[in-house]
Short mmCIF file of C-alpha atoms in Angstrom, two decimals:
data_model
loop_
_atom_site.label_atom_id
_atom_site.label_comp_id
_atom_site.label_asym_id
_atom_site.label_seq_id
_atom_site.Cartn_x
_atom_site.Cartn_y
_atom_site.Cartn_z
CA UNK A 205 -7.26 -21.22 2.29
CA UNK A 206 -10.11 -23.71 1.84
CA UNK A 207 -9.23 -25.38 5.14
CA UNK A 208 -9.37 -21.99 6.85
CA UNK A 209 -12.80 -21.29 5.39
CA UNK A 210 -14.00 -24.73 6.51
CA UNK A 211 -12.63 -24.15 10.01
CA UNK A 212 -14.40 -20.79 10.28
CA UNK A 213 -17.53 -22.35 8.85
CA UNK A 214 -17.57 -25.04 11.50
CA UNK A 215 -17.14 -22.49 14.30
CA UNK A 216 -19.81 -20.24 12.80
CA UNK A 217 -22.18 -23.21 12.52
CA UNK A 218 -21.50 -24.23 16.13
CA UNK A 219 -22.28 -20.76 17.48
CA UNK A 220 -25.36 -20.35 15.30
CA UNK A 221 -26.69 -23.80 16.19
CA UNK A 222 -26.17 -23.07 19.88
CA UNK A 223 -28.05 -19.77 19.43
CA UNK A 224 -30.89 -21.60 17.65
CA UNK A 225 -31.05 -24.20 20.41
CA UNK A 226 -31.29 -21.49 23.06
CA UNK A 227 -34.06 -19.77 21.13
CA UNK A 228 -35.87 -23.08 20.86
CA UNK A 229 -35.71 -23.72 24.59
CA UNK A 230 -36.85 -20.16 25.30
CA UNK A 231 -40.05 -20.64 23.30
CA UNK A 232 -40.67 -24.29 24.17
CA UNK A 233 -40.00 -23.92 27.88
CA UNK A 234 -41.99 -20.78 28.69
CA UNK A 235 -40.37 -20.09 32.03
CA UNK A 236 -40.13 -16.31 32.60
CA UNK A 237 -36.95 -16.79 34.62
CA UNK A 238 -35.32 -18.56 31.67
CA UNK A 239 -36.65 -16.42 28.81
CA UNK A 240 -34.40 -13.35 29.24
CA UNK A 241 -31.12 -15.28 29.82
CA UNK A 242 -31.92 -17.58 26.89
CA UNK A 243 -32.68 -14.71 24.50
CA UNK A 244 -29.63 -12.77 25.68
CA UNK A 245 -27.38 -15.80 25.25
CA UNK A 246 -28.86 -16.59 21.83
CA UNK A 247 -28.30 -13.04 20.59
CA UNK A 248 -24.73 -13.06 21.93
CA UNK A 249 -23.81 -16.38 20.30
CA UNK A 250 -25.56 -15.47 17.05
CA UNK A 251 -23.52 -12.25 16.81
CA UNK A 252 -20.29 -14.19 17.29
CA UNK A 253 -21.44 -16.81 14.78
CA UNK A 254 -22.04 -14.12 12.17
CA UNK A 255 -18.59 -12.67 12.90
CA UNK A 256 -17.01 -16.05 12.13
CA UNK A 257 -19.20 -16.59 9.07
CA UNK A 258 -18.08 -13.22 7.65
CA UNK A 259 -14.55 -13.47 9.10
CA UNK A 260 -15.09 -10.02 10.60
CA UNK A 261 -13.51 -9.44 14.04
CA UNK A 262 -14.88 -5.88 14.07
CA UNK A 263 -18.08 -7.26 15.63
CA UNK A 264 -16.24 -6.63 18.93
CA UNK A 265 -15.49 -2.97 17.99
CA UNK A 266 -12.09 -3.12 19.68
CA UNK A 267 -10.26 0.17 19.15
CA UNK A 268 -6.55 0.93 18.66
CA UNK A 269 -6.09 1.32 22.43
CA UNK A 270 -7.44 -2.18 23.01
CA UNK A 271 -10.79 -1.12 24.48
CA UNK A 272 -14.14 -2.74 23.66
CA UNK A 273 -17.17 -0.42 24.02
CA UNK A 274 -19.20 -1.12 27.17
CA UNK A 275 -22.42 -1.83 25.22
CA UNK A 276 -20.65 -4.53 23.20
CA UNK A 277 -19.24 -6.01 26.41
CA UNK A 278 -22.76 -6.16 27.90
CA UNK A 279 -24.29 -7.60 24.75
CA UNK A 280 -21.71 -10.39 24.63
CA UNK A 281 -21.63 -11.19 28.37
CA UNK A 282 -22.94 -14.77 27.84
CA UNK A 283 -20.21 -15.42 25.24
CA UNK A 284 -17.51 -13.91 27.47
CA UNK A 285 -18.60 -16.01 30.45
CA UNK A 286 -18.16 -19.16 28.40
CA UNK A 287 -14.78 -18.04 27.02
CA UNK A 288 -13.45 -17.04 30.45
CA UNK A 289 -14.52 -20.36 31.94
CA UNK A 290 -12.88 -22.33 29.12
CA UNK A 291 -9.64 -20.35 29.32
CA UNK A 292 -9.49 -20.69 33.12
CA UNK A 293 -9.81 -24.47 32.89
CA UNK A 294 -7.17 -24.63 30.15
CA UNK A 295 -4.73 -22.59 32.25
CA UNK A 296 -5.35 -24.81 35.29
CA UNK A 297 -4.73 -27.96 33.25
CA UNK A 298 -1.67 -26.52 31.48
CA UNK A 299 0.16 -25.32 34.60
CA UNK A 300 2.77 -23.42 32.54
CA UNK A 301 3.63 -19.76 33.23
CA UNK A 302 1.44 -17.37 31.29
CA UNK A 303 4.42 -15.40 29.85
CA UNK A 304 7.33 -17.38 28.38
CA UNK A 305 10.46 -16.36 26.48
CA UNK A 306 10.72 -17.70 22.92
CA UNK A 307 13.93 -16.06 21.69
CA UNK A 308 16.00 -12.93 22.19
CA UNK A 309 13.63 -10.01 22.74
CA UNK A 310 10.38 -11.90 22.12
CA UNK A 311 7.92 -13.64 24.47
CA UNK A 312 4.61 -15.45 24.04
CA UNK A 313 1.65 -15.16 26.40
CA UNK A 314 -1.99 -15.83 26.95
CA UNK A 315 -4.35 -12.98 27.76
CA UNK A 316 -2.65 -10.47 30.07
CA UNK A 317 -4.32 -9.64 33.39
CA UNK A 318 -3.40 -7.75 36.53
CA UNK A 319 -1.82 -10.97 37.84
CA UNK A 320 0.82 -10.68 35.09
CA UNK A 321 1.95 -7.16 36.02
CA UNK A 322 4.84 -8.26 38.34
CA UNK A 323 6.18 -10.57 35.61
CA UNK A 324 5.91 -7.83 32.97
CA UNK A 325 7.94 -5.56 35.23
CA UNK A 326 10.61 -8.17 36.01
CA UNK A 327 11.06 -9.06 32.33
CA UNK A 328 11.27 -5.38 31.37
CA UNK A 329 8.53 -5.74 28.78
CA UNK A 330 8.36 -2.53 26.73
CA UNK A 331 5.94 -3.56 23.98
CA UNK A 332 2.73 -5.61 23.85
CA UNK A 333 1.28 -7.00 20.61
CA UNK A 334 -2.31 -8.07 21.18
CA UNK A 335 -3.84 -10.35 18.52
CA UNK A 336 -7.19 -10.88 20.22
CA UNK A 337 -10.42 -9.32 19.08
CA UNK A 338 -12.54 -10.44 22.02
CA UNK A 339 -10.70 -9.14 25.10
CA UNK A 340 -10.04 -5.68 26.49
CA UNK A 341 -6.33 -4.88 26.73
CA UNK A 342 -4.54 -4.79 30.06
CA UNK A 343 -4.52 -1.36 31.70
CA UNK A 344 -0.89 -0.57 30.91
CA UNK A 345 -0.69 2.18 33.53
CA UNK A 346 -0.48 -0.62 36.12
CA UNK A 347 2.98 -1.61 34.90
CA UNK A 348 4.56 1.72 36.00
CA UNK A 349 6.74 1.92 32.88
CA UNK A 350 6.12 3.06 29.29
CA UNK A 351 4.68 0.28 27.15
CA UNK A 352 4.08 0.44 23.40
CA UNK A 353 0.88 -1.30 22.33
CA UNK A 354 -0.46 -2.59 19.02
CA UNK A 355 -3.68 -4.51 18.44
CA UNK A 356 -4.16 -6.70 15.37
CA UNK A 357 -7.70 -8.08 15.93
CA UNK A 358 -7.97 -11.70 14.79
CA UNK A 359 -10.74 -14.19 15.49
CA UNK A 360 -9.77 -17.36 17.37
CA UNK A 361 -8.47 -20.17 15.09
CA UNK A 362 -8.31 -17.69 12.19
CA UNK A 363 -5.56 -15.62 10.52
CA UNK A 364 -4.97 -11.90 9.91
CA UNK A 365 -4.66 -10.46 6.42
CA UNK A 366 -1.22 -10.45 4.79
CA UNK A 367 -0.90 -6.68 5.31
CA UNK A 368 -1.90 -7.00 8.99
CA UNK A 369 0.66 -9.75 9.51
CA UNK A 370 3.40 -7.74 7.84
CA UNK A 371 2.48 -4.75 9.98
CA UNK A 372 2.78 -6.90 13.11
CA UNK A 373 6.10 -8.40 12.01
CA UNK A 374 7.61 -5.00 11.22
CA UNK A 375 6.30 -3.56 14.48
CA UNK A 376 7.97 -6.36 16.46
CA UNK A 377 11.21 -5.84 14.55
CA UNK A 378 11.27 -2.09 15.25
CA UNK A 379 10.56 -2.60 18.94
CA UNK A 380 13.29 -5.25 19.35
CA UNK A 381 15.82 -3.20 17.37
CA UNK A 382 15.12 -0.27 19.67
CA UNK A 383 16.14 -2.46 22.62
CA UNK A 384 12.68 -3.36 23.93
CA UNK A 385 11.36 -6.72 25.10
CA UNK A 386 8.18 -7.69 23.22
CA UNK A 387 5.35 -9.95 24.33
CA UNK A 388 2.81 -11.27 21.80
CA UNK A 389 -0.41 -12.58 23.28
CA UNK A 390 -3.72 -14.10 22.28
CA UNK A 391 -6.25 -15.85 24.52
CA UNK A 392 -4.14 -18.85 25.57
CA UNK A 393 -0.82 -18.16 23.84
CA UNK A 394 -1.12 -21.25 21.66
CA UNK A 395 -2.50 -20.22 18.25
CA UNK A 396 -2.82 -16.63 17.05
CA UNK A 397 0.16 -15.34 19.02
CA UNK A 398 2.25 -18.29 17.84
CA UNK A 399 1.24 -17.51 14.24
CA UNK A 400 2.62 -13.96 14.55
CA UNK A 401 5.80 -15.08 16.29
CA UNK A 402 6.44 -17.75 13.64
CA UNK A 403 5.94 -15.12 10.95
CA UNK A 404 8.46 -12.84 12.69
CA UNK A 405 11.03 -15.62 13.07
CA UNK A 406 10.76 -16.36 9.33
CA UNK A 407 10.75 -12.74 8.14
CA UNK A 408 13.71 -11.81 10.36
CA UNK A 409 15.74 -14.78 9.14
CA UNK A 410 16.02 -16.35 12.59
CA UNK A 411 14.41 -19.51 11.18
CA UNK A 412 14.39 -20.90 7.65
CA UNK A 413 11.16 -22.92 7.65
CA UNK A 414 7.78 -22.77 9.30
CA UNK A 415 8.46 -26.10 11.03
CA UNK A 416 11.72 -24.80 12.49
CA UNK A 417 10.05 -21.64 13.75
CA UNK A 418 7.15 -23.53 15.30
CA UNK A 419 9.56 -25.97 16.94
CA UNK A 420 11.49 -23.05 18.47
CA UNK A 421 8.26 -21.75 20.04
CA UNK A 422 7.33 -25.22 21.34
CA UNK A 423 10.66 -25.63 23.11
CA UNK A 424 9.17 -23.47 25.87
CA UNK A 425 5.47 -23.30 24.91
CA UNK A 426 4.89 -27.02 24.64
CA UNK A 427 1.16 -26.79 23.82
CA UNK A 428 1.68 -24.17 21.08
CA UNK A 429 0.52 -25.43 17.71
CA UNK A 430 -0.73 -23.85 14.48
CA UNK A 431 -3.83 -25.39 12.97
CA UNK A 432 -3.50 -26.65 9.36
CA UNK A 433 -5.05 -23.48 7.91
CA UNK A 434 -2.68 -21.21 9.87
CA UNK A 435 0.34 -23.32 8.89
CA UNK A 436 -0.65 -23.25 5.20
CA UNK A 437 -1.20 -19.48 5.35
CA UNK A 438 2.26 -18.83 6.78
CA UNK A 439 3.97 -21.17 4.32
CA UNK A 440 2.20 -19.55 1.37
CA UNK A 441 3.24 -16.03 2.41
CA UNK A 442 6.80 -17.13 3.13
CA UNK A 443 7.16 -18.96 -0.20
CA UNK A 444 5.76 -16.02 -2.21
CA UNK A 445 8.05 -13.50 -0.54
CA UNK A 446 5.08 -11.49 0.79
CA UNK A 447 6.26 -11.95 4.36
CA UNK A 448 9.02 -9.41 4.78
CA UNK A 449 10.53 -6.80 7.06
CA UNK A 450 10.94 -3.42 5.44
CA UNK A 451 13.26 -1.80 7.88
CA UNK A 452 14.50 1.49 6.47
CA UNK A 453 12.49 4.05 4.53
CA UNK A 454 13.65 7.43 3.27
CA UNK A 455 11.36 10.24 2.11
CA UNK A 456 12.91 12.60 -0.43
CA UNK A 457 10.68 15.66 -0.54
CA UNK A 458 10.69 18.67 -2.82
CA UNK A 459 9.57 21.54 -0.52
CA UNK A 460 8.53 23.88 -3.36
CA UNK A 461 6.42 21.34 -5.29
CA UNK A 462 2.72 22.09 -5.52
CA UNK A 463 3.09 25.50 -3.92
CA UNK A 464 4.64 24.09 -0.73
CA UNK A 465 2.43 21.03 -0.09
CA UNK A 466 5.21 19.23 1.75
CA UNK A 467 5.11 21.47 4.82
CA UNK A 468 1.32 21.08 5.02
CA UNK A 469 1.53 17.28 4.99
CA UNK A 470 4.88 16.64 6.68
CA UNK A 471 3.61 16.03 10.22
CA UNK A 472 0.94 13.60 9.05
CA UNK A 473 3.37 11.72 6.78
CA UNK A 474 5.93 11.34 9.57
CA UNK A 475 3.32 10.21 12.09
CA UNK A 476 1.85 7.50 9.85
CA UNK A 477 5.01 6.19 8.20
CA UNK A 478 7.02 6.04 11.43
CA UNK A 479 4.57 3.39 12.66
CA UNK A 480 5.75 1.08 9.86
CA UNK A 481 9.33 2.11 9.08
CA UNK A 482 12.49 3.50 10.59
CA UNK A 483 12.02 6.76 8.78
CA UNK A 484 14.52 9.25 7.44
CA UNK A 485 13.56 12.48 5.67
CA UNK A 486 15.66 14.41 3.17
CA UNK A 487 14.56 17.60 1.38
CA UNK A 488 15.86 18.93 -1.90
CA UNK A 489 17.53 22.31 -2.26
CA UNK A 490 18.57 24.35 -5.31
CA UNK A 491 22.07 22.90 -4.81
CA UNK A 492 21.10 19.30 -4.00
CA UNK A 493 18.60 17.58 -6.27
CA UNK A 494 16.39 14.56 -5.69
CA UNK A 495 18.64 12.14 -7.59
CA UNK A 496 21.66 13.01 -5.40
CA UNK A 497 19.60 12.44 -2.24
CA UNK A 498 18.28 9.15 -3.64
CA UNK A 499 21.84 7.95 -4.26
CA UNK A 500 22.69 8.85 -0.65
CA UNK A 501 19.65 6.94 0.67
CA UNK A 502 20.51 3.92 -1.48
CA UNK A 503 24.09 3.92 -0.21
CA UNK A 504 22.79 4.15 3.37
CA UNK A 505 20.79 0.95 2.87
CA UNK A 506 17.22 2.20 2.49
CA UNK A 507 14.79 -0.61 1.67
CA UNK A 508 12.12 1.85 0.50
CA UNK A 509 12.76 5.27 -1.04
CA UNK A 510 9.71 7.55 -1.23
CA UNK A 511 9.66 10.47 -3.63
CA UNK A 512 7.55 13.43 -2.51
CA UNK A 513 6.93 16.04 -5.16
CA UNK A 514 5.74 16.47 -8.72
CA UNK A 515 6.30 14.07 -11.59
CA UNK A 516 9.74 15.55 -12.28
CA UNK A 517 10.90 14.84 -8.72
CA UNK A 518 9.47 11.32 -8.92
CA UNK A 519 11.35 10.66 -12.16
CA UNK A 520 14.62 11.91 -10.62
CA UNK A 521 14.34 9.52 -7.68
CA UNK A 522 13.18 6.63 -9.86
CA UNK A 523 16.19 7.10 -12.16
CA UNK A 524 18.43 6.00 -9.28
CA UNK A 525 16.28 2.96 -8.42
CA UNK A 526 15.78 1.54 -11.93
CA UNK A 527 17.14 -2.00 -12.03
CA UNK A 528 17.63 -2.20 -8.24
CA UNK A 529 15.72 -4.24 -5.66
CA UNK A 530 14.87 -1.15 -3.59
CA UNK A 531 11.17 -0.32 -3.45
CA UNK A 532 9.89 2.97 -4.83
CA UNK A 533 7.11 4.88 -3.07
CA UNK A 534 5.12 7.94 -4.10
CA UNK A 535 3.84 10.99 -2.23
CA UNK A 536 1.93 13.14 -4.77
CA UNK A 537 2.89 16.70 -3.84
CA UNK A 538 2.98 18.29 -7.29
CA UNK A 539 0.42 20.06 -9.43
CA UNK A 540 -0.56 17.39 -11.97
CA UNK A 541 0.57 14.23 -10.07
CA UNK A 542 0.08 12.24 -13.25
CA UNK A 543 2.13 9.21 -12.17
CA UNK A 544 0.12 8.61 -9.00
CA UNK A 545 -3.12 8.92 -10.99
CA UNK A 546 -1.81 6.41 -13.55
CA UNK A 547 -0.70 3.86 -10.93
CA UNK A 548 -3.24 4.41 -8.14
CA UNK A 549 -6.39 5.07 -10.18
CA UNK A 550 -9.13 7.69 -9.97
CA UNK A 551 -9.36 7.59 -6.17
CA UNK A 552 -6.00 9.33 -6.00
CA UNK A 553 -7.54 12.41 -7.62
CA UNK A 554 -10.14 12.68 -4.87
CA UNK A 555 -8.00 11.78 -1.84
CA UNK A 556 -4.40 11.81 -3.11
CA UNK A 557 -2.55 11.78 0.20
CA UNK A 558 -4.82 9.18 1.81
CA UNK A 559 -4.40 6.89 -1.20
CA UNK A 560 -0.63 7.31 -1.26
CA UNK A 561 -0.22 6.65 2.47
CA UNK A 562 -2.41 3.54 2.19
CA UNK A 563 -0.11 2.27 -0.58
CA UNK A 564 2.99 2.94 1.55
CA UNK A 565 1.62 1.28 4.69
CA UNK A 566 -0.66 -1.48 3.42
CA UNK A 567 0.11 -1.71 -0.27
CA UNK A 568 1.85 -4.31 -2.43
CA UNK A 569 4.89 -4.17 -4.73
CA UNK A 570 4.34 -4.12 -8.50
CA UNK A 571 7.03 -4.13 -11.19
CA UNK A 572 6.45 -1.54 -13.92
CA UNK A 573 8.19 -0.54 -17.13
CA UNK A 574 10.28 2.59 -17.34
CA UNK A 575 11.86 4.18 -20.40
CA UNK A 576 15.12 5.83 -21.32
CA UNK A 577 14.64 9.18 -23.04
CA UNK A 578 17.83 10.77 -24.32
CA UNK A 579 19.73 9.16 -21.45
CA UNK A 580 17.32 10.11 -18.64
CA UNK A 581 14.66 8.00 -16.95
CA UNK A 582 11.08 8.51 -18.15
CA UNK A 583 8.12 7.13 -16.24
CA UNK A 584 5.21 8.74 -18.09
CA UNK A 585 5.52 10.53 -21.44
CA UNK A 586 7.78 12.44 -23.76
CA UNK A 587 5.82 14.95 -25.82
CA UNK A 588 6.25 17.41 -28.65
CA UNK A 589 3.71 19.97 -29.81
CA UNK A 590 0.54 20.63 -27.82
CA UNK A 591 1.62 19.05 -24.52
CA UNK A 592 5.04 20.70 -24.60
CA UNK A 593 3.43 24.10 -25.24
CA UNK A 594 0.83 23.49 -22.52
CA UNK A 595 3.53 22.78 -19.91
CA UNK A 596 5.93 25.49 -21.07
CA UNK A 597 3.17 28.12 -20.85
CA UNK A 598 2.45 27.13 -17.20
CA UNK A 599 5.31 28.60 -15.17
CA UNK A 600 5.87 28.05 -11.43
CA UNK A 601 3.97 31.21 -10.44
CA UNK A 602 0.93 30.24 -12.54
CA UNK A 603 0.95 26.66 -11.17
CA UNK A 604 1.13 27.94 -7.59
CA UNK A 605 -1.78 30.31 -8.23
CA UNK A 606 -4.02 28.30 -10.55
CA UNK A 607 -3.02 24.69 -9.86
CA UNK A 608 -4.05 22.43 -12.74
CA UNK A 609 -5.92 25.40 -14.21
CA UNK A 610 -2.51 26.68 -15.36
CA UNK A 611 -2.19 23.61 -17.60
CA UNK A 612 -5.70 24.09 -19.02
CA UNK A 613 -4.85 27.70 -19.82
CA UNK A 614 -1.64 26.60 -21.53
CA UNK A 615 -3.45 23.86 -23.46
CA UNK A 616 -5.97 26.35 -24.86
CA UNK A 617 -3.15 28.63 -25.99
CA UNK A 618 -1.53 25.67 -27.78
CA UNK A 619 -4.78 24.83 -29.60
CA UNK A 620 -5.18 28.42 -30.78
CA UNK A 621 -1.52 28.80 -31.81
CA UNK A 622 -1.85 25.54 -33.85
CA UNK A 623 1.88 25.22 -34.56
CA UNK A 624 2.77 22.35 -36.92
CA UNK A 625 5.90 20.20 -36.60
CA UNK A 626 7.72 18.39 -39.38
CA UNK A 627 9.31 15.28 -37.89
CA UNK A 628 11.51 12.41 -39.04
CA UNK A 629 10.44 9.36 -37.03
CA UNK A 630 11.85 5.83 -36.79
CA UNK A 631 9.97 3.04 -34.96
CA UNK A 632 12.16 0.17 -33.69
CA UNK A 633 14.42 -0.91 -36.57
CA UNK A 634 12.09 0.26 -39.35
CA UNK A 635 12.97 2.83 -41.98
CA UNK A 636 12.47 6.47 -41.02
CA UNK A 637 9.29 8.25 -42.13
CA UNK A 638 8.28 11.88 -42.29
CA UNK A 639 5.31 12.94 -40.17
CA UNK A 640 3.53 16.30 -40.06
CA UNK A 641 1.73 16.83 -36.75
CA UNK A 642 0.67 19.34 -34.16
CA UNK A 643 1.11 16.82 -31.31
CA UNK A 644 3.14 13.66 -30.73
CA UNK A 645 3.16 11.85 -27.39
CA UNK A 646 5.37 8.84 -26.59
CA UNK A 647 3.88 7.17 -23.53
CA UNK A 648 5.02 4.51 -21.09
CA UNK A 649 2.13 5.29 -18.74
CA UNK A 650 -0.44 8.03 -18.37
CA UNK A 651 -3.49 8.88 -16.27
CA UNK A 652 -6.96 8.79 -17.80
CA UNK A 653 -6.96 12.59 -18.04
CA UNK A 654 -3.96 12.69 -20.41
CA UNK A 655 -6.02 12.21 -23.55
CA UNK A 656 -3.21 13.17 -25.96
CA UNK A 657 -1.47 9.91 -24.99
CA UNK A 658 -4.45 7.65 -25.58
CA UNK A 659 -4.81 7.03 -29.28
CA UNK A 660 -4.74 3.32 -28.47
CA UNK A 661 -6.51 3.55 -25.13
CA UNK A 662 -4.89 3.88 -21.75
CA UNK A 663 -1.19 2.91 -22.03
CA UNK A 664 -0.24 -0.30 -20.22
CA UNK A 665 2.82 0.27 -18.05
CA UNK A 666 3.59 -3.48 -17.86
CA UNK A 667 3.42 -4.56 -21.52
CA UNK A 668 7.04 -3.82 -22.50
CA UNK A 669 5.97 -1.36 -25.21
CA UNK A 670 5.60 2.36 -25.79
CA UNK A 671 2.35 3.91 -27.02
CA UNK A 672 2.90 6.60 -29.65
CA UNK A 673 -0.01 8.89 -30.54
CA UNK A 674 0.04 11.79 -32.99
CA UNK A 675 -2.51 14.05 -34.62
CA UNK A 676 -2.84 15.11 -38.21
CA UNK A 677 -2.31 18.88 -38.51
CA UNK A 678 -5.54 20.87 -38.04
CA UNK A 679 -6.54 24.12 -39.69
CA UNK A 680 -7.43 25.82 -36.42
CA UNK A 681 -8.69 25.47 -32.87
CA UNK A 682 -12.05 24.00 -33.98
CA UNK A 683 -10.47 21.14 -35.91
CA UNK A 684 -8.02 20.53 -33.10
CA UNK A 685 -10.93 20.27 -30.66
CA UNK A 686 -12.44 17.71 -33.03
CA UNK A 687 -9.25 15.65 -32.68
CA UNK A 688 -9.61 15.86 -28.88
CA UNK A 689 -13.18 14.55 -29.13
CA UNK A 690 -11.94 11.71 -31.34
CA UNK A 691 -9.32 10.80 -28.75
CA UNK A 692 -12.03 10.70 -26.08
CA UNK A 693 -14.15 8.44 -28.28
CA UNK A 694 -16.94 11.00 -28.61
CA UNK A 695 -16.72 11.21 -32.41
CA UNK A 696 -15.35 9.07 -35.24
CA UNK A 697 -12.60 10.33 -37.51
CA UNK A 698 -9.15 9.74 -38.96
CA UNK A 699 -7.17 12.60 -37.43
CA UNK A 700 -5.68 10.44 -34.62
CA UNK A 701 -2.90 7.95 -35.42
CA UNK A 702 -1.49 5.41 -32.97
CA UNK A 703 1.04 2.62 -32.91
CA UNK A 704 3.20 0.70 -30.47
CA UNK A 705 6.94 0.11 -30.45
CA UNK A 706 9.71 -0.75 -28.02
CA UNK A 707 11.85 2.15 -29.26
CA UNK A 708 11.25 5.34 -31.20
CA UNK A 709 13.57 8.08 -32.47
CA UNK A 710 12.25 11.52 -33.45
CA UNK A 711 14.14 14.36 -35.14
CA UNK A 712 12.57 17.79 -35.59
CA UNK A 713 13.00 19.01 -39.18
CA UNK A 714 10.85 22.13 -38.93
CA UNK A 715 9.13 23.77 -35.97
CA UNK A 716 9.62 24.13 -32.22
CA UNK A 717 12.63 22.08 -31.10
CA UNK A 718 11.56 21.83 -27.44
CA UNK A 719 9.94 18.75 -25.87
CA UNK A 720 8.89 17.68 -22.35
CA UNK A 721 9.80 14.56 -20.39
CA UNK A 722 7.48 13.73 -17.48
CA UNK A 723 6.34 17.34 -17.35
CA UNK A 724 9.83 18.87 -17.45
CA UNK A 725 10.82 21.05 -20.49
CA UNK A 726 13.87 20.01 -22.48
CA UNK A 727 15.76 21.77 -25.29
CA UNK A 728 16.63 19.30 -28.04
CA UNK A 729 15.76 18.70 -31.64
CA UNK A 730 15.99 14.92 -31.17
CA UNK A 731 14.06 12.58 -28.90
CA UNK A 732 15.15 8.95 -28.55
CA UNK A 733 13.01 6.75 -26.28
CA UNK A 734 13.56 3.08 -25.41
CA UNK A 735 11.38 1.03 -23.06
CA UNK A 736 13.06 -0.76 -20.11
CA UNK A 737 10.60 -3.54 -19.15
CA UNK A 738 9.80 -4.38 -15.50
CA UNK A 739 12.66 -2.22 -14.22
CA UNK A 740 11.08 -0.44 -11.22
CA UNK A 741 9.21 -1.92 -8.25
CA UNK A 742 6.53 0.44 -6.91
CA UNK A 743 4.25 0.19 -3.89
CA UNK A 744 0.63 0.54 -5.02
CA UNK A 745 -2.65 0.30 -3.06
CA UNK A 746 -3.59 -3.28 -2.22
CA UNK A 747 -6.82 -3.17 -4.25
CA UNK A 748 -5.51 -1.36 -7.35
CA UNK A 749 -5.23 -2.90 -10.82
CA UNK A 750 -1.80 -4.26 -11.75
CA UNK A 751 -1.95 -3.00 -15.32
CA UNK A 752 -3.55 -0.06 -16.96
CA UNK A 753 -5.88 -2.38 -18.83
CA UNK A 754 -7.11 -4.37 -15.81
#
């Protein structure tokens, strides 16, 4: 990307030097007739120069409909006059048609104007992908037929982000698969538009290499050519596998999770995800659980399966995807939503749905560990003692009424009850040992708020190990609160014990024989947990950490 930065730097320098020269002439040649045009032109070119220096096409303020605000258009009139003149001369010298077919369903073009309307009609163009930042879009009402429009604003000679390019590629794919003819245009139809078309040809499998794809475009668009930075960008994305078409997505939603959050968010979820995926929605019923629906979606060829519900629903869907190449997505619709907090970070507590949708539309895939707990998939924790009592005390009615307050109420009851467990525990292949405790948590991952799992700090969901934390038995609620403070690092003490292992087996000798797995109560006097490293690929927000310790 150094060549790209150098290219932008040269353009930025050229615009800024031209602006400086105009300012110099304005003050050296004190002609009133020249002063205003010179200052106006200098300001216009300086603004564009800054845009290139910062690689920020938003200087043009082009909106999703392709419109640039009038005040920006007036401010940049001197720049636009120069650009229009240059493009006009290039078109005159080129002599080629503005719109040209590249391959089945896809065309390349320079900037679209009213002169292109007859050709758009005759070709049956149903979708326009605009990769300019500096031009207003064509008034599509002139075409007299419905036209889908997407703008990916990119500065001339530059490149979009990887997520923008993938969005463009998937948008083209959906439009072509729906039977529409697509035209991709930039200013002259030689650089930015060619970059997107080459990306589509590679991602769709129509071409195997960047050179082959570029050659296919140049068969009809003879002057089309990627600059070295654009070519390197495409080759890097293609080689790393980041350039891909995710065609089919299925949402599996639990309609009763979180007191019925799904119905409140459904319209918004459908509207946003349908812009990126061919979307299918399945909802669980008392007779048909999330794992059955996930198996159906997998058999139907879904590339991305999105679980919408609490942590139990997420674990059910994930159990079907463990070890597969299908991507796993998350819609946090439960009460605690611990998995999304663990993977997406603290922002997901403040704006959970916004964060989740950003991960699904502009995120990146990350491989995480899962665990097998008594034959079922575990994503977060298995717990005995305090956490089990906290969750068991919070029934569906309390969770619907109090939200996470139901868990706090249950946790306080557990501290006061202060029930002690006698356990036989074996770590990996070691000899068994007897442990007396009021709380034991076996964690693959956990959010920062799950302090009972953090005797060794926040568990790392990519380290191939389990984090096991237990507390020495306390004499009452006060001592148990002291253990909580020790876990949070507020006080020093020796009541918290932690170790790591790839497998752990626990047998209850005395005490409550229930435990919880990812927030779901289970009846068993034995808990056997084994980590399954890097077994699930999850979409996470583009800027999130890749491990819990990052």
